[in-house]
């Protein structure tokens, strides 16, 4: 996972990702994909998570920056996941069922570990 390409998008497994779901403030200004550049490999069996409101998310990127770029402290063990988010309920005007965003359809699987 790399941040960022020439259009300031995340790149996952070599594919740039458009993220129309990233938070926009009242005047339409979108949060950046990340607040600093990074180039990481997420270890097998671990997950990197990022919120849609990047400037206010206590997500993997924030933990990566705060932990002196410790990938284990900034990722989650797959075995820790016990369920899947299935709805947005707040704000009420955006309430909807969740699915994997179509923007992820073009992301290739990771290359096998060597």
Coordinates of N, CA and C in Angstrom, one line a residue:
X1 N 0.9 -1.2 0.0 CA 0.0 0.0 0.0 C 0.9 1.2 0.0
X2 N 0.6 2.1 -0.9 CA 1.4 3.3 -1.1 C 0.6 4.6 -1.1
X3 N 1.0 5.6 -0.5 CA 0.4 6.9 -0.6 C 1.5 7.9 -1.0
X4 N 1.3 8.5 -2.0 CA 0.1 8.6 -2.9 C 0.6 8.7 -4.3
X5 N -0.3 8.4 -5.3 CA 0.1 8.6 -6.7 C 0.1 10.0 -7.1
X6 N 0.3 10.3 -8.3 CA 0.3 11.7 -8.8 C -1.0 12.4 -8.6
X7 N -2.1 11.7 -8.5 CA -3.4 12.3 -8.3 C -3.8 12.2 -6.8
X8 N -2.8 12.0 -5.9 CA -3.0 11.9 -4.5 C -4.0 10.8 -4.0
X9 N -3.9 9.7 -4.7 CA -4.8 8.5 -4.4 C -3.9 7.4 -3.8
X10 N -4.5 6.6 -2.9 CA -3.8 5.4 -2.4 C -3.6 4.4 -3.5
X11 N -2.6 3.7 -3.5 CA -2.3 2.6 -4.4 C -2.2 1.3 -3.6
X12 N -3.0 0.3 -4.0 CA -3.1 -0.9 -3.3 C -2.7 -2.0 -4.3
X13 N -1.7 -2.8 -4.0 CA -1.2 -3.9 -4.9 C -1.0 -3.3 -6.4
X14 N -0.5 -2.1 -6.5 CA -0.1 -1.5 -7.8 C -1.3 -0.8 -8.5
X15 N -2.5 -0.8 -7.9 CA -3.7 -0.2 -8.5 C -4.1 1.0 -7.7
X16 N -4.2 2.2 -8.4 CA -4.7 3.4 -7.7 C -6.2 3.2 -7.4
X17 N -6.6 3.8 -6.3 CA -7.9 3.7 -5.8 C -8.6 5.0 -5.7
X18 N -9.7 5.2 -6.5 CA -10.6 6.4 -6.3 C -11.5 6.1 -5.1
X19 N -11.6 7.1 -4.2 CA -12.3 7.0 -3.0 C -13.4 8.1 -2.9
X20 N -14.5 8.0 -3.6 CA -15.5 9.1 -3.5 C -16.2 9.2 -2.1
X21 N -16.0 8.1 -1.3 CA -16.6 8.1 0.0 C -15.8 8.8 1.1
X22 N -14.6 9.3 0.8 CA -13.9 10.1 1.8 C -14.7 11.4 2.2
X23 N -14.6 11.7 3.4 CA -15.4 12.8 4.0 C -15.1 14.1 3.3
X24 N -16.2 14.9 3.1 CA -16.1 16.3 2.5 C -16.7 17.2 3.6
X25 N -16.1 18.3 3.8 CA -16.7 19.3 4.8 C -17.8 20.1 4.1
X26 N -18.4 21.0 4.8 CA -19.6 21.7 4.3 C -19.3 22.5 3.0
X27 N -18.1 22.9 2.8 CA -17.8 23.6 1.5 C -17.3 22.7 0.4
X28 N -17.4 21.4 0.7 CA -17.0 20.4 -0.4 C -15.6 20.0 -0.4
X29 N -14.8 20.5 0.5 CA -13.3 20.1 0.5 C -13.2 18.7 1.1
X30 N -12.6 17.8 0.3 CA -12.4 16.4 0.7 C -11.2 16.3 1.5
X31 N -11.2 15.4 2.5 CA -10.0 15.0 3.3 C -9.0 14.4 2.3
X32 N -7.7 14.6 2.5 CA -6.8 13.9 1.6 C -6.8 12.4 1.9
X33 N -6.3 11.6 1.0 CA -6.2 10.1 1.2 C -5.4 9.8 2.4
X34 N -4.4 10.6 2.7 CA -3.5 10.5 3.9 C -2.8 11.8 4.1
X35 N -2.4 12.0 5.3 CA -1.7 13.3 5.7 C -0.2 13.3 5.5
X36 N 0.3 12.1 5.1 CA 1.7 12.0 4.8 C 2.0 10.8 3.9
X37 N 3.1 10.8 3.2 CA 3.4 9.7 2.3 C 3.8 8.4 3.1
X38 N 3.5 7.2 2.6 CA 3.9 6.0 3.2 C 4.0 4.9 2.1
X39 N 4.7 3.9 2.4 CA 4.9 2.7 1.5 C 5.1 1.5 2.4
X40 N 4.0 0.7 2.5 CA 4.0 -0.4 3.5 C 3.6 -1.7 2.9
X41 N 4.0 -2.7 3.5 CA 3.5 -4.1 3.2 C 2.7 -4.6 4.4
X42 N 1.4 -4.9 4.3 CA 0.6 -5.4 5.4 C 1.0 -6.8 5.5
X43 N 1.4 -7.2 6.7 CA 1.8 -8.7 6.9 C 0.6 -9.6 6.7
X44 N 0.9 -10.8 6.3 CA -0.2 -11.8 6.1 C -0.9 -12.0 7.4
X45 N -2.2 -12.1 7.4 CA -2.9 -12.4 8.6 C -3.3 -11.1 9.4
X46 N -3.0 -10.0 8.8 CA -3.3 -8.7 9.5 C -4.0 -7.8 8.5
X47 N -4.8 -6.8 9.1 CA -5.6 -5.9 8.3 C -5.2 -4.5 8.5
X48 N -5.2 -3.7 7.5 CA -4.9 -2.2 7.6 C -6.3 -1.6 7.4
X49 N -6.7 -0.8 8.3 CA -8.1 -0.1 8.2 C -7.9 1.4 8.2
X50 N -8.7 2.0 7.3 CA -8.7 3.5 7.3 C -10.2 4.0 7.3
X51 N -10.5 5.0 8.0 CA -11.8 5.6 8.1 C -12.1 6.5 6.9
X52 N -13.3 6.8 6.7 CA -13.7 7.7 5.6 C -13.4 9.2 6.0
X53 N -13.4 9.5 7.3 CA -13.1 10.9 7.7 C -11.7 10.9 8.2
X54 N -10.8 10.8 7.2 CA -9.3 10.6 7.5 C -8.7 11.5 8.5
X55 N -9.1 12.8 8.5 CA -8.5 13.8 9.4 C -9.0 13.6 10.8
X56 N -10.0 12.7 11.0 CA -10.5 12.5 12.4 C -10.6 11.0 12.7
X57 N -10.0 10.1 12.0 CA -10.1 8.7 12.2 C -9.0 8.2 13.1
X58 N -9.3 7.4 14.1 CA -8.3 6.7 14.9 C -8.0 5.4 14.2
X59 N -7.5 5.4 13.0 CA -7.3 4.2 12.1 C -5.9 3.7 12.1
X60 N -5.6 2.8 11.2 CA -4.3 2.2 11.0 C -3.2 3.3 10.7
X61 N -3.6 4.3 9.9 CA -2.6 5.3 9.5 C -2.2 6.1 10.7
X62 N -3.2 6.5 11.6 CA -2.9 7.3 12.8 C -2.0 6.5 13.7
X63 N -2.3 5.2 13.9 CA -1.5 4.3 14.8 C -0.1 4.1 14.2
X64 N 0.0 4.0 12.9 CA 1.3 3.9 12.2 C 2.2 5.1 12.5
X65 N 1.6 6.3 12.3 CA 2.3 7.5 12.6 C 2.7 7.7 14.0
X66 N 1.8 7.3 14.9 CA 2.1 7.5 16.4 C 3.0 6.4 16.9
X67 N 3.1 5.2 16.3 CA 3.9 4.1 16.8 C 5.3 4.1 16.2
X68 N 5.7 5.2 15.6 CA 7.0 5.2 14.9 C 7.1 4.2 13.8
X69 N 6.0 4.1 13.0 CA 5.9 3.2 11.8 C 6.0 1.7 12.2
X70 N 5.4 1.3 13.3 CA 5.4 -0.1 13.7 C 4.1 -0.7 13.1
X71 N 4.4 -1.6 12.1 CA 3.3 -2.1 11.3 C 2.4 -3.0 12.1
X72 N 2.9 -3.7 13.1 CA 2.1 -4.6 14.0 C 1.2 -3.8 14.9
X73 N 1.7 -2.7 15.4 CA 0.9 -1.8 16.3 C -0.2 -1.1 15.5
X74 N -0.1 -1.0 14.2 CA -1.0 -0.2 13.4 C -2.0 -1.1 12.6
X75 N -1.9 -2.4 12.7 CA -2.8 -3.3 11.9 C -3.5 -4.1 13.0
X76 N -4.5 -4.8 12.5 CA -5.4 -5.7 13.3 C -5.2 -7.1 12.9
X77 N -5.1 -8.0 13.8 CA -5.1 -9.5 13.5 C -6.4 -9.9 12.9
X78 N -6.4 -10.6 11.7 CA -7.6 -11.0 11.1 C -8.5 -11.8 12.1
X79 N -7.9 -12.6 13.0 CA -8.6 -13.4 13.9 C -9.4 -12.6 14.9
X80 N -9.1 -11.3 15.0 CA -9.8 -10.4 16.0 C -11.1 -9.9 15.4
X81 N -11.4 -10.1 14.1 CA -12.6 -9.6 13.5 C -13.7 -10.6 13.8
X82 N -14.8 -10.1 14.4 CA -15.9 -11.0 14.7 C -17.2 -10.8 14.0
X83 N -17.2 -9.7 13.1 CA -18.4 -9.4 12.4 C -18.0 -8.4 11.3
X84 N -19.1 -8.0 10.6 CA -18.9 -7.0 9.5 C -19.9 -5.9 9.6
X85 N -19.5 -4.7 9.4 CA -20.4 -3.6 9.4 C -21.4 -3.8 8.2
X86 N -22.7 -3.5 8.5 CA -23.7 -3.8 7.4 C -24.6 -2.6 7.2
X87 N -24.4 -1.5 7.9 CA -25.3 -0.3 7.7 C -24.6 0.9 8.2
X88 N -25.0 2.0 7.6 CA -24.7 3.4 8.0 C -25.9 3.9 8.6
X89 N -25.9 4.4 9.9 CA -27.1 4.9 10.5 C -27.0 6.3 10.9
X90 N -25.8 6.9 10.8 CA -25.6 8.4 11.1 C -24.7 9.0 10.2
X91 N -25.0 10.1 9.7 CA -26.2 10.9 9.9 C -27.4 10.2 9.2
X92 N -28.5 10.4 9.7 CA -29.8 9.8 9.3 C -29.9 10.0 7.7
X93 N -29.6 11.2 7.2 CA -29.7 11.4 5.8 C -28.9 10.6 4.9
X94 N -27.9 9.9 5.5 CA -27.0 9.0 4.7 C -27.2 7.5 5.1
X95 N -28.3 7.2 5.9 CA -28.5 5.9 6.3 C -28.7 5.0 5.1
X96 N -28.0 3.8 5.1 CA -28.1 2.9 4.0 C -27.4 1.6 4.4
X97 N -27.7 0.5 3.6 CA -27.0 -0.7 3.8 C -25.6 -0.6 3.2
X98 N -24.6 -1.3 3.8 CA -23.3 -1.3 3.3 C -22.9 -2.5 2.5
X99 N -22.1 -2.3 1.5 CA -21.5 -3.3 0.7 C -20.0 -2.9 0.5
X100 N -19.2 -3.8 -0.1 CA -17.9 -3.4 -0.4 C -18.0 -2.4 -1.6
X101 N -17.4 -1.2 -1.5 CA -17.5 -0.2 -2.5 C -16.9 -0.8 -3.9
X102 N -17.6 -0.5 -5.0 CA -17.3 -1.0 -6.3 C -15.9 -0.5 -6.7
X103 N -15.3 0.6 -6.1 CA -14.0 1.0 -6.4 C -12.9 0.0 -6.1
X104 N -13.2 -1.0 -5.2 CA -12.3 -2.0 -4.8 C -12.3 -3.2 -5.8
X105 N -13.2 -3.2 -6.7 CA -13.3 -4.3 -7.7 C -12.1 -4.5 -8.5
X106 N -11.4 -3.4 -8.8 CA -10.2 -3.4 -9.7 C -8.9 -3.6 -9.0
X107 N -9.0 -3.8 -7.6 CA -7.7 -4.0 -6.9 C -7.3 -5.5 -7.0
X108 N -6.1 -5.7 -7.5 CA -5.7 -7.1 -7.6 C -5.3 -7.7 -6.3
X109 N -5.4 -9.0 -6.2 CA -5.0 -9.7 -5.0 C -3.5 -9.5 -4.8
X110 N -3.0 -9.5 -3.5 CA -1.6 -9.3 -3.2 C -0.8 -10.5 -3.8
X111 N 0.4 -10.2 -4.2 CA 1.3 -11.2 -4.6 C 1.6 -12.2 -3.5
X112 N 1.8 -13.5 -3.7 CA 2.1 -14.4 -2.7 C 3.4 -14.0 -2.0
X113 N 3.5 -14.2 -0.6 CA 4.7 -13.9 0.1 C 5.8 -14.8 -0.3
X114 N 7.0 -14.2 -0.3 CA 8.2 -15.0 -0.8 C 8.9 -15.6 0.4

